[in-house]
Short mmCIF file of C-alpha atoms in Angstrom, two decimals:
data_model
loop_
_atom_site.label_atom_id
_atom_site.label_comp_id
_atom_site.label_asym_id
_atom_site.label_seq_id
_atom_site.Cartn_x
_atom_site.Cartn_y
_atom_site.Cartn_z
CA MET A 1 -36.85 -12.22 6.17
CA ASP A 2 -36.91 -13.88 9.59
CA LEU A 3 -34.10 -11.96 11.47
CA SER A 4 -34.53 -14.34 14.37
CA LEU A 5 -32.42 -16.74 12.34
CA LEU A 6 -29.40 -14.75 13.28
CA HIS A 7 -30.04 -15.94 16.84
CA TYR A 8 -29.17 -19.47 16.01
CA ASP A 9 -25.73 -20.56 16.54
CA TYR A 10 -25.40 -22.86 13.64
CA ILE A 11 -25.95 -19.88 11.20
CA TRP A 12 -23.04 -17.84 12.65
CA LYS A 13 -20.90 -21.12 12.62
CA ALA A 14 -21.82 -21.48 8.88
CA VAL A 15 -21.16 -17.79 7.82
CA LEU A 16 -17.83 -17.54 9.90
CA GLY A 17 -16.90 -21.10 8.68
CA CYS A 18 -17.41 -20.14 5.21
CA LEU A 19 -15.85 -16.81 5.58
CA PHE A 20 -12.49 -18.05 7.18
CA ALA A 21 -12.33 -21.10 4.74
CA SER A 22 -12.66 -18.88 1.75
CA ILE A 23 -10.07 -16.42 2.97
CA THR A 24 -7.39 -19.13 3.88
CA ALA A 25 -8.20 -21.16 0.83
CA GLY A 26 -8.23 -18.29 -1.45
CA ILE A 27 -4.79 -16.90 -0.34
CA ALA A 28 -3.14 -20.43 0.10
CA GLY A 29 -4.80 -21.81 -2.98
CA THR A 30 -3.34 -19.06 -5.05
CA TYR A 31 0.14 -19.79 -3.91
CA ILE A 32 -0.20 -23.51 -4.52
CA VAL A 33 -1.72 -23.07 -7.90
CA SER A 34 0.84 -20.63 -9.11
CA ARG A 35 3.76 -22.61 -7.76
CA ARG A 36 2.50 -25.66 -9.22
CA MET A 37 2.37 -27.25 -5.78
CA VAL A 38 -1.08 -29.05 -6.05
CA PHE A 39 0.32 -32.38 -6.17
CA LEU A 40 2.47 -31.75 -3.45
CA SER A 41 -0.42 -30.25 -1.62
CA GLY A 42 -2.33 -33.50 -2.11
CA GLY A 43 0.30 -35.38 -0.49
CA ILE A 44 0.46 -33.36 2.65
CA THR A 45 -3.34 -33.56 2.75
CA HIS A 46 -3.57 -37.21 2.84
CA ALA A 47 -0.32 -37.63 4.82
CA SER A 48 -1.87 -35.64 7.65
CA PHE A 49 -4.52 -38.29 7.92
CA GLY A 50 -1.90 -40.10 9.65
CA GLY A 51 -1.81 -37.43 12.31
CA ILE A 52 -5.63 -37.76 12.65
CA GLY A 53 -5.35 -41.36 13.46
CA ILE A 54 -2.55 -40.97 15.93
CA GLY A 55 -4.43 -38.10 17.65
CA TYR A 56 -7.56 -40.43 18.07
CA PHE A 57 -5.27 -43.14 19.37
CA ALA A 58 -3.42 -40.83 21.70
CA GLY A 59 -6.58 -39.07 22.98
CA ILE A 60 -5.48 -35.73 21.75
CA ASN A 61 -7.25 -33.44 19.29
CA PRO A 62 -6.92 -35.03 15.77
CA VAL A 63 -6.51 -31.80 14.14
CA VAL A 64 -3.31 -31.08 16.32
CA GLY A 65 -2.12 -34.57 14.97
CA ALA A 66 -2.85 -33.61 11.60
CA ALA A 67 -1.08 -30.26 11.81
CA VAL A 68 2.10 -31.80 13.11
CA PHE A 69 1.83 -34.47 10.46
CA GLY A 70 1.11 -32.10 7.79
CA ILE A 71 4.13 -29.97 8.41
CA LEU A 72 6.30 -33.08 8.95
CA SER A 73 5.46 -34.52 5.62
CA ALA A 74 6.21 -31.20 3.79
CA LEU A 75 9.58 -31.16 5.22
CA GLY A 76 9.84 -34.93 4.61
CA ILE A 77 9.16 -34.46 0.88
CA GLU A 78 11.66 -31.81 0.55
CA TYR A 79 14.05 -33.87 2.52
CA LEU A 80 13.55 -36.84 0.21
CA SER A 81 13.72 -35.08 -3.11
CA VAL A 82 16.72 -32.89 -2.31
CA LYS A 83 18.95 -34.98 -0.03
CA GLN A 84 18.09 -38.41 -0.87
CA LYS A 85 17.59 -37.51 -4.49
CA ILE A 86 14.37 -39.18 -4.83
CA ARG A 87 12.17 -37.74 -7.72
CA GLU A 88 9.78 -35.34 -6.07
CA ASP A 89 6.70 -36.81 -7.36
CA SER A 90 7.69 -40.33 -6.07
CA ALA A 91 8.43 -38.74 -2.59
CA ILE A 92 4.93 -37.38 -2.61
CA GLY A 93 3.33 -40.59 -3.64
CA ILE A 94 5.08 -42.51 -1.00
CA LEU A 95 4.19 -40.09 1.88
CA TRP A 96 0.76 -39.65 0.49
CA ALA A 97 0.06 -43.37 0.95
CA LEU A 98 2.08 -43.90 4.09
CA GLY A 99 0.09 -41.11 5.82
CA MET A 100 -3.09 -42.63 4.78
CA ALA A 101 -1.92 -46.10 5.95
CA VAL A 102 -0.69 -44.96 9.45
CA GLY A 103 -4.05 -43.13 9.82
CA ILE A 104 -6.05 -46.31 9.11
CA ILE A 105 -3.88 -48.31 11.13
CA PHE A 106 -4.20 -46.25 14.31
CA ILE A 107 -7.80 -45.85 13.78
CA TYR A 108 -8.28 -49.50 13.86
CA LEU A 109 -5.88 -49.85 16.86
CA THR A 110 -8.12 -47.14 18.87
CA PRO A 111 -10.50 -48.75 21.03
CA GLY A 112 -14.27 -47.99 20.93
CA TYR A 113 -15.78 -45.29 18.78
CA THR A 114 -13.93 -42.87 16.74
CA PRO A 115 -16.19 -39.82 16.74
CA ASN A 116 -16.54 -37.67 13.57
CA LEU A 117 -14.48 -39.76 11.48
CA MET A 118 -16.74 -39.30 8.41
CA SER A 119 -16.60 -35.62 9.06
CA TYR A 120 -12.64 -35.48 8.69
CA LEU A 121 -12.91 -37.56 5.54
CA PHE A 122 -15.80 -35.75 3.91
CA GLY A 123 -16.24 -32.46 5.81
CA SER A 124 -19.24 -31.09 7.60
CA ILE A 125 -19.83 -27.59 8.86
CA LEU A 126 -22.27 -28.70 11.37
CA THR A 127 -19.66 -30.68 13.61
CA VAL A 128 -17.14 -27.64 13.20
CA THR A 129 -16.53 -26.47 16.69
CA ARG A 130 -15.82 -22.95 18.33
CA ALA A 131 -12.15 -24.02 18.54
CA ASP A 132 -11.88 -24.83 14.65
CA LEU A 133 -13.49 -21.65 13.91
CA VAL A 134 -11.13 -19.55 16.24
CA ALA A 135 -8.26 -21.44 14.72
CA LEU A 136 -9.30 -20.74 11.30
CA GLY A 137 -10.00 -16.98 12.16
CA ILE A 138 -6.59 -16.56 13.61
CA LEU A 139 -5.01 -18.42 10.39
CA SER A 140 -6.86 -16.02 8.35
CA VAL A 141 -5.53 -13.00 9.87
CA ILE A 142 -2.14 -14.38 9.83
CA LEU A 143 -2.30 -15.20 6.22
CA VAL A 144 -3.54 -11.73 5.22
CA LEU A 145 -0.88 -9.93 7.47
CA TYR A 146 1.83 -12.34 6.06
CA PHE A 147 0.96 -11.79 2.36
CA SER A 148 0.65 -8.16 2.90
CA PHE A 149 3.85 -7.52 4.52
CA PHE A 150 5.92 -9.80 2.54
CA TYR A 151 4.06 -9.69 -0.91
CA ARG A 152 6.84 -8.83 -3.13
CA THR A 153 9.30 -11.16 -1.19
CA ILE A 154 7.06 -14.24 -1.55
CA LEU A 155 5.86 -13.32 -5.12
CA TYR A 156 9.38 -13.21 -6.44
CA ILE A 157 10.69 -16.03 -4.63
CA SER A 158 7.96 -18.18 -5.94
CA PHE A 159 8.59 -16.92 -9.68
CA ASP A 160 12.32 -17.26 -9.99
CA GLU A 161 13.96 -18.83 -7.01
CA ASN A 162 17.35 -18.81 -8.55
CA TYR A 163 17.25 -15.03 -9.09
CA ALA A 164 16.04 -14.49 -5.68
CA ARG A 165 19.03 -16.21 -4.11
CA THR A 166 21.13 -13.52 -5.88
CA TYR A 167 19.84 -10.77 -3.64
CA SER A 168 18.11 -12.69 -0.60
CA ALA A 169 19.75 -14.72 2.00
CA TYR A 170 16.27 -15.58 3.11
CA VAL A 171 14.91 -17.85 0.38
CA ASP A 172 15.00 -21.04 2.16
CA PHE A 173 13.33 -19.53 5.44
CA PHE A 174 10.47 -17.99 3.49
CA LYS A 175 10.13 -21.06 1.43
CA PHE A 176 9.70 -23.14 4.80
CA LEU A 177 7.53 -20.68 6.42
CA THR A 178 5.18 -20.28 3.60
CA THR A 179 5.06 -24.10 3.12
CA SER A 180 4.23 -24.64 6.81
CA LEU A 181 1.45 -22.07 6.38
CA MET A 182 0.08 -23.81 3.40
CA ALA A 183 0.09 -27.14 5.48
CA LEU A 184 -1.85 -25.41 8.24
CA THR A 185 -4.35 -24.05 5.82
CA ILE A 186 -4.86 -27.44 4.54
CA VAL A 187 -5.16 -29.17 7.79
CA LEU A 188 -7.55 -26.63 9.43
CA ASN A 189 -9.96 -26.74 6.29
CA ILE A 190 -10.32 -30.52 6.74
CA ARG A 191 -12.99 -30.04 9.05
CA MET A 192 -14.92 -27.88 6.41
CA ALA A 193 -14.08 -29.82 3.35
CA GLY A 194 -12.64 -33.34 4.35
CA VAL A 195 -9.40 -34.88 3.63
CA ILE A 196 -10.77 -36.20 0.33
CA LEU A 197 -11.68 -32.95 -1.04
CA VAL A 198 -10.02 -30.02 0.61
CA LEU A 199 -7.40 -29.74 -2.33
CA SER A 200 -10.34 -28.67 -4.60
CA LEU A 201 -11.22 -26.19 -2.28
CA LEU A 202 -7.83 -24.76 -2.50
CA THR A 203 -7.44 -25.10 -6.40
CA ILE A 204 -10.71 -24.44 -7.93
CA PRO A 205 -11.27 -20.76 -6.66
CA PRO A 206 -7.92 -19.38 -7.99
CA ASN A 207 -8.59 -21.14 -11.35
CA ILE A 208 -11.92 -19.36 -11.58
CA ALA A 209 -10.16 -16.09 -10.75
CA MET A 210 -7.66 -16.67 -13.50
CA LEU A 211 -10.37 -16.75 -16.03
CA PHE A 212 -10.48 -12.91 -15.48
CA THR A 213 -7.12 -11.67 -14.40
CA ARG A 214 -3.43 -12.46 -14.47
CA LYS A 215 -2.35 -10.18 -11.65
CA TYR A 216 -1.38 -12.22 -8.59
CA SER A 217 -2.91 -10.02 -5.90
CA SER A 218 -6.12 -9.74 -8.03
CA ILE A 219 -6.19 -13.64 -8.22
CA MET A 220 -6.06 -13.91 -4.53
CA LYS A 221 -8.83 -11.49 -3.83
CA LEU A 222 -11.03 -13.08 -6.40
CA ALA A 223 -10.17 -16.32 -5.23
CA VAL A 224 -11.58 -15.45 -1.81
CA VAL A 225 -14.76 -14.13 -3.31
CA PHE A 226 -15.40 -17.36 -5.20
CA GLY A 227 -14.33 -19.53 -2.48
CA PHE A 228 -17.17 -17.91 -0.35
CA ALA A 229 -19.63 -18.33 -3.02
CA GLY A 230 -18.70 -21.90 -3.37
CA THR A 231 -18.75 -22.61 0.38
CA SER A 232 -21.93 -20.74 1.23
CA GLY A 233 -23.46 -22.24 -1.88
CA GLY A 234 -22.49 -25.67 -0.91
CA TYR A 235 -23.61 -25.14 2.74
CA LEU A 236 -27.14 -24.38 1.32
CA PHE A 237 -27.02 -27.19 -1.06
CA SER A 238 -25.89 -29.49 1.80
CA TRP A 239 -28.66 -28.05 3.92
CA PHE A 240 -31.33 -28.98 1.64
CA THR A 241 -30.11 -32.46 0.29
CA GLY A 242 -28.02 -33.77 3.25
CA ILE A 243 -25.14 -34.30 1.15
CA PRO A 244 -21.81 -33.57 3.06
CA THR A 245 -20.67 -30.10 2.68
CA GLY A 246 -17.31 -30.91 1.16
CA ALA A 247 -18.75 -32.55 -1.88
CA SER A 248 -21.56 -30.03 -2.29
CA THR A 249 -19.06 -27.24 -2.16
CA ILE A 250 -16.82 -28.71 -4.75
CA LEU A 251 -19.94 -29.37 -7.02
CA VAL A 252 -20.94 -25.62 -6.63
CA LEU A 253 -17.29 -24.57 -7.46
CA VAL A 254 -16.98 -26.65 -10.36
CA LEU A 255 -20.46 -25.52 -11.62
CA ILE A 256 -19.27 -21.82 -11.34
CA TRP A 257 -16.18 -22.51 -13.11
CA ILE A 258 -17.93 -24.19 -16.13
CA ILE A 259 -20.59 -21.30 -16.29
CA LEU A 260 -17.88 -18.57 -16.09
CA LYS A 261 -15.61 -20.40 -18.70
CA ILE A 262 -18.40 -20.85 -21.20
CA LEU A 263 -19.40 -17.14 -20.62
CA THR A 264 -15.84 -15.74 -21.08
CA ALA A 265 -15.21 -17.91 -23.99
CA ILE A 266 -18.46 -16.62 -25.69
CA ILE A 267 -17.51 -13.07 -25.02
CA SER A 268 -13.92 -13.26 -26.15
CA ASN A 269 -15.28 -15.13 -29.33
CA ARG A 270 -17.52 -12.27 -29.88
CA LYS A 271 -14.53 -9.86 -29.48
CA ASN A 272 -12.60 -11.69 -32.00
CA ILE A 273 -15.35 -11.74 -34.47
CA LYS A 274 -15.85 -7.93 -34.10
CA LEU A 275 -12.24 -7.54 -34.71
CA ILE A 276 -12.23 -9.47 -37.78
CA GLN A 277 -15.28 -7.81 -39.13
CA ASN A 278 -13.75 -4.38 -38.55
CA ASN A 279 -10.61 -5.12 -40.37
CA MET B 1 40.89 2.14 -15.51
CA ASN B 2 39.77 1.21 -12.04
CA TYR B 3 39.06 -2.34 -10.97
CA LEU B 4 35.58 -3.44 -9.85
CA ILE B 5 36.03 -7.00 -8.87
CA GLU B 6 39.18 -8.96 -8.29
CA LEU B 7 39.26 -12.79 -7.84
CA LYS B 8 42.51 -14.03 -6.12
CA SER B 9 43.40 -17.82 -6.32
CA VAL B 10 39.79 -18.83 -5.96
CA THR B 11 39.01 -22.52 -5.45
CA ALA B 12 35.32 -23.00 -5.44
CA GLY B 13 32.58 -25.78 -5.79
CA TYR B 14 29.73 -27.70 -4.38
CA GLU B 15 29.82 -30.02 -1.56
CA GLN B 16 32.78 -32.54 -2.05
CA LYS B 17 33.39 -31.43 -5.75
CA MET B 18 35.49 -28.43 -6.56
CA VAL B 19 34.76 -27.12 -10.03
CA LEU B 20 37.19 -23.99 -10.07
CA GLU B 21 40.71 -24.29 -9.01
CA ASP B 22 43.26 -21.36 -8.36
CA VAL B 23 41.09 -18.95 -10.47
CA SER B 24 42.25 -15.23 -10.68
CA LEU B 25 40.73 -12.66 -12.66
CA VAL B 26 40.28 -8.81 -12.68
CA ILE B 27 37.19 -7.25 -13.89
CA ASN B 28 37.70 -3.46 -14.80
CA GLU B 29 35.35 -0.75 -15.44
CA TYR B 30 33.95 -0.92 -19.02
CA ASP B 31 35.34 -4.44 -19.71
CA PHE B 32 33.40 -6.62 -22.20
CA ILE B 33 34.53 -10.05 -21.23
CA GLY B 34 33.52 -13.21 -22.97
CA VAL B 35 33.56 -16.26 -20.61
CA ILE B 36 33.73 -19.46 -22.75
CA GLY B 37 34.55 -23.06 -22.04
CA PRO B 38 33.05 -26.45 -22.08
CA ASN B 39 29.80 -27.38 -20.15
CA GLY B 40 30.61 -28.43 -16.62
CA GLY B 41 33.80 -26.44 -16.75
CA GLY B 42 32.87 -23.97 -14.34
CA LYS B 43 31.51 -20.87 -16.17
CA THR B 44 28.22 -20.67 -14.16
CA THR B 45 30.23 -21.54 -11.01
CA LEU B 46 32.55 -18.49 -11.93
CA LEU B 47 29.50 -16.23 -12.43
CA ARG B 48 28.15 -17.18 -8.95
CA VAL B 49 31.36 -16.58 -7.27
CA ILE B 50 31.58 -12.99 -9.01
CA MET B 51 28.02 -12.30 -7.83
CA GLY B 52 28.73 -13.43 -4.17
CA ILE B 53 26.19 -16.06 -4.10
CA LEU B 54 28.90 -18.84 -3.77
CA LYS B 55 31.55 -18.49 -1.25
CA PRO B 56 35.07 -19.59 -2.33
CA VAL B 57 36.54 -22.46 -0.44
CA LYS B 58 40.04 -20.87 -1.03
CA GLY B 59 40.92 -17.43 -2.08
CA THR B 60 39.31 -14.23 -1.96
CA VAL B 61 36.76 -12.05 -3.85
CA VAL B 62 37.35 -8.29 -3.44
CA TYR B 63 34.91 -5.75 -4.58
CA ASN B 64 36.04 -2.21 -4.95
CA GLU B 65 33.20 -0.74 -2.86
CA LYS B 66 33.72 2.78 -3.93
CA LEU B 67 32.56 1.72 -7.59
CA LEU B 68 30.66 -1.32 -7.05
CA ARG B 69 28.79 -3.25 -4.28
CA LYS B 70 27.30 -6.57 -4.82
CA LYS B 71 24.01 -4.86 -5.53
CA ASP B 72 25.29 -2.95 -8.30
CA ILE B 73 25.51 -6.27 -10.44
CA GLY B 74 22.79 -6.89 -13.05
CA TYR B 75 22.26 -10.54 -13.77
CA LEU B 76 20.65 -12.18 -16.74
CA PRO B 77 20.34 -15.82 -15.94
CA GLN B 78 19.90 -18.66 -18.24
CA ILE B 79 15.95 -18.27 -19.07
CA SER B 80 14.98 -21.87 -19.56
CA SER B 81 14.54 -22.39 -15.90
CA VAL B 82 11.72 -19.97 -15.24
CA ASP B 83 7.93 -20.88 -15.38
CA ILE B 84 6.62 -18.88 -18.32
CA LEU B 85 3.02 -19.52 -17.10
CA TYR B 86 3.36 -17.93 -13.78
CA PRO B 87 0.79 -15.13 -13.16
CA LEU B 88 3.21 -12.30 -13.38
CA THR B 89 2.97 -9.16 -15.63
CA VAL B 90 5.90 -7.62 -17.49
CA VAL B 91 5.95 -4.68 -15.14
CA ASP B 92 6.19 -6.88 -12.15
CA VAL B 93 9.03 -8.97 -13.48
CA ILE B 94 10.97 -5.87 -14.22
CA LEU B 95 10.39 -4.45 -10.91
CA SER B 96 11.72 -7.48 -9.32
CA GLY B 97 15.20 -6.09 -10.58
CA LEU B 98 14.84 -3.67 -7.64
CA MET B 99 14.66 -6.11 -5.04
CA MET B 100 18.44 -6.12 -4.86
CA HIS B 101 18.10 -2.85 -3.27
CA LYS B 102 15.08 -3.50 -0.96
CA GLY B 103 14.59 -5.54 2.11
CA ILE B 104 12.22 -8.27 2.84
CA TYR B 105 9.20 -5.65 3.35
CA ALA B 106 9.69 -4.43 -0.08
CA LYS B 107 7.06 -2.35 -1.58
CA MET B 108 7.22 -0.76 -4.93
CA ASP B 109 6.39 2.93 -5.16
CA ARG B 110 5.72 5.65 -7.79
CA ASP B 111 9.48 6.27 -8.45
CA ASP B 112 10.01 2.47 -8.97
CA ARG B 113 7.09 2.48 -11.47
CA LYS B 114 8.65 5.32 -13.28
CA LYS B 115 12.03 3.37 -13.51
CA ALA B 116 10.11 0.38 -14.87
CA SER B 117 8.29 2.41 -17.45
CA ALA B 118 11.58 3.94 -18.81
CA ILE B 119 13.14 0.44 -18.95
CA ILE B 120 10.07 -0.95 -20.78
CA GLU B 121 10.30 1.78 -23.33
CA ASP B 122 14.06 1.23 -23.74
CA MET B 123 13.58 -2.52 -24.24
CA GLY B 124 10.84 -1.77 -26.95
CA LEU B 125 8.03 -3.46 -24.87
CA LYS B 126 5.74 -0.55 -24.72
CA GLY B 127 2.21 -1.59 -24.59
CA PHE B 128 3.14 -4.98 -23.20
CA GLU B 129 3.18 -3.79 -19.53
CA LYS B 130 0.18 -5.84 -18.41
CA ALA B 131 0.99 -8.65 -20.49
CA THR B 132 2.10 -12.11 -19.10
CA LEU B 133 5.33 -13.95 -20.29
CA ALA B 134 3.04 -16.61 -22.04
CA GLU B 135 1.89 -13.96 -24.24
CA LEU B 136 5.28 -12.91 -25.47
CA SER B 137 7.83 -14.11 -28.02
CA GLY B 138 11.10 -15.61 -27.12
CA GLY B 139 12.92 -12.44 -27.88
CA GLN B 140 10.34 -10.21 -26.05
CA ILE B 141 10.86 -12.56 -22.85
CA GLN B 142 14.62 -12.12 -23.25
CA ARG B 143 14.13 -8.37 -23.31
CA VAL B 144 11.87 -8.53 -20.08
CA PHE B 145 14.66 -10.44 -18.20
CA LEU B 146 17.23 -7.93 -19.62
CA GLY B 147 15.17 -5.09 -18.27
CA ARG B 148 15.16 -6.82 -14.94
CA ALA B 149 19.00 -6.86 -14.91
CA LEU B 150 19.19 -3.22 -15.93
CA ILE B 151 16.43 -1.39 -13.92
CA GLY B 152 18.99 -1.10 -10.88
CA LYS B 153 21.57 0.72 -13.03
CA PRO B 154 24.19 -1.83 -12.43
CA LYS B 155 28.00 -1.24 -13.03
CA LEU B 156 28.53 -4.75 -14.02
CA LEU B 157 26.08 -6.70 -16.16
CA ILE B 158 26.44 -10.57 -16.29
CA LEU B 159 24.69 -12.47 -18.95
CA ASP B 160 24.59 -16.33 -18.71
CA GLU B 161 24.22 -18.05 -22.18
CA PRO B 162 21.90 -15.36 -23.52
CA ASP B 163 22.19 -16.82 -27.00
CA ASN B 164 19.71 -19.74 -25.94
CA PHE B 165 16.91 -17.54 -26.38
CA VAL B 166 18.06 -15.37 -29.21
CA ASP B 167 16.94 -16.10 -32.80
CA ALA B 168 19.19 -15.19 -35.87
CA SER B 169 16.93 -12.15 -36.74
CA PHE B 170 17.06 -10.61 -33.22
CA GLU B 171 20.96 -11.19 -32.86
CA SER B 172 22.52 -8.23 -34.44
CA GLU B 173 20.11 -5.99 -32.49
CA PHE B 174 20.88 -7.75 -29.19
CA TYR B 175 24.60 -7.22 -29.85
CA SER B 176 24.44 -3.55 -30.71
CA ARG B 177 22.24 -3.13 -27.59
CA LEU B 178 25.13 -4.56 -25.47
CA ARG B 179 27.75 -2.38 -27.20
CA GLU B 180 25.74 0.54 -26.09
CA LEU B 181 25.37 -0.60 -22.71
CA ASN B 182 29.09 -1.32 -22.42
CA SER B 183 29.54 2.42 -22.77
CA ARG B 184 27.89 2.72 -19.31
CA MET B 185 28.92 -0.63 -17.47
CA ALA B 186 31.17 -3.55 -17.72
CA ILE B 187 29.74 -6.85 -19.28
CA LEU B 188 30.58 -10.41 -18.65
CA LEU B 189 28.85 -12.78 -21.15
CA ALA B 190 29.02 -16.52 -20.64
CA THR B 191 28.43 -18.55 -23.77
CA HIS B 192 29.49 -21.61 -25.49
CA ASP B 193 28.87 -20.03 -29.01
CA VAL B 194 32.45 -18.56 -29.31
CA GLY B 195 32.01 -17.56 -32.86
CA THR B 196 29.18 -15.09 -32.58
CA ILE B 197 30.44 -13.14 -29.55
CA SER B 198 34.12 -13.05 -30.53
CA SER B 199 33.34 -9.98 -32.84
CA HIS B 200 31.77 -8.06 -29.91
CA VAL B 201 33.61 -8.80 -26.77
CA LYS B 202 36.86 -7.07 -25.99
CA SER B 203 38.42 -9.94 -24.18
CA PHE B 204 38.20 -13.58 -23.30
CA ALA B 205 38.24 -15.63 -20.12
CA CYS B 206 38.39 -19.38 -20.84
CA VAL B 207 37.12 -21.35 -18.03
CA ASN B 208 37.93 -24.99 -17.66
CA ARG B 209 38.56 -25.78 -14.02
CA HIS B 210 41.18 -23.04 -14.30
CA LEU B 211 40.87 -19.79 -16.05
CA HIS B 212 42.95 -18.27 -18.67
CA TYR B 213 42.53 -14.76 -19.42
CA HIS B 214 43.13 -13.27 -22.99
CA PRO B 215 43.30 -9.53 -23.30
CA SER B 216 42.03 -9.64 -26.88
CA ALA B 217 39.14 -10.66 -28.91
CA LEU B 218 41.14 -12.54 -31.42
CA LEU B 219 41.73 -16.20 -30.56
CA THR B 220 43.88 -18.60 -32.78
CA GLU B 221 43.73 -22.59 -32.73
CA GLU B 222 47.26 -22.46 -30.90
CA GLN B 223 46.06 -20.19 -28.18
CA LEU B 224 42.87 -22.27 -27.45
CA ALA B 225 44.99 -25.41 -27.50
CA ALA B 226 47.34 -23.73 -24.98
CA TYR B 227 44.54 -22.90 -22.79
CA ASN B 228 43.17 -26.41 -22.96
CA CYS B 229 39.86 -25.20 -24.09
CA PRO B 230 38.04 -27.98 -26.19
CA ILE B 231 35.74 -25.88 -28.23
CA GLN B 232 34.71 -26.13 -31.91
CA LEU B 233 34.37 -22.83 -33.39
CA ILE B 234 33.36 -21.53 -36.69
CA THR B 235 33.61 -17.94 -37.21
CA HIS B 236 32.27 -15.37 -39.79
CA GLY B 237 32.94 -11.74 -40.61
CA PRO B 238 35.79 -9.77 -39.44
CA VAL B 239 37.13 -12.36 -37.26
CA PRO B 240 39.85 -14.52 -38.81
CA HIS B 241 38.33 -17.90 -39.86
CA THR B 242 39.35 -20.48 -37.51
CA VAL B 243 37.72 -24.04 -37.77
CA LEU B 244 39.07 -26.20 -34.78
CA LYS B 245 39.01 -29.81 -34.15
CA LYS B 246 38.18 -30.91 -30.68
CA HIS B 247 41.11 -30.98 -28.13
CA ASP B 248 41.69 -33.10 -25.18
#
């Protein structure tokens, strides 16, 4: 093996990018999937595109704009559905489309060329900057610590919020904090997987993990492993074919899911047949 | 008999709408109170005031701290609101009953797991520790949540419409279990199925914006009419037969 490869910056970028993406997406994805927040997360993702557009227009880092918009849209959805009594999925649908429209409008209004727009939409490891990696790295550490220290608290608030309110005065605080971390995870992973597909990066790995275990902490850990397999496999695939990394990552993940689903189905069928034969 | 909780002239509700008005009630050790009343009449609100999750707008709730703190209340909520598909094992659901006694940095240790094992055995769920709720029957799910309510060794057990998840075959077992629990703790059971529980509870509290406490388990048509409690009830067994028409 040609060890001089390790001197190349882009190899490190790719490895660290995949690592941090899979840690953040694995942890956040498990939370989103188990809480049935997938549609909500789709809304946050697409709404944050508005922040990307405004970022371009205002001359600031589009990721910062996306982060602000992401958290605001999460709060906006909660506000609309709780205080204004709008159905939650309608609220999501509204902000989803509104965010995209705002983003498109501001990009149109931005004079000159909008660099890396395609990479925001479709993802590209190659245009990931050092700042992106540092941010993802810090978020990885934050998420690992957050879910370690507050594991039981978060677990039980997610499972039965009403019951949690009988013993904890902090339910709303934790919900807000965790949702904000989810929004941040989505936004920071937009560089890797693109707005269009980042949601799949969060939802597929936990679903693969759930083929093997029903324990929440195990699902998180396995989701990180499968996420890494998907992102690194996707990167390799992208390297050889030129297909954007977002799409190739999703392809690899879905392939892994299909193969493992078939395998586990065959194995459990064999188990059932053996049980029947033994009786 | 010592009192555990006393509600004095409590008025409580949500935002602009008051659901309970001038409600007074004393809950004593080893009471077994059936809380009955029409839907929307304030049963659940009353339970939330008793548990301390809802603060009354008027009046006070007094806890006899020597015998009972808020965390000594076990709660079995209406089960339908929980996501059965959530990836949580039976052990973990039952352990969450201990969160009442822990802070936000809660961790579960060996002692906690021993308590959970004991409860699992008591509830007849041995072997199902690692199962998820989706793999259990309705009656088993109810026992998991009852286990969650009991693991903290409460002095007062509150059950909110437990009959929704109980099928006929499981019923008598459920009520004999409650009878046994009543020897160790007070029980408050909210239900709209007056007929079944009347042979098990020791007293009634009828809630319809106001509260009327009846210190006996026998109810006649006249008494229910006097309490303005519009309940249709058909009873069987050792309770006097009373078939009621709807009141206003």
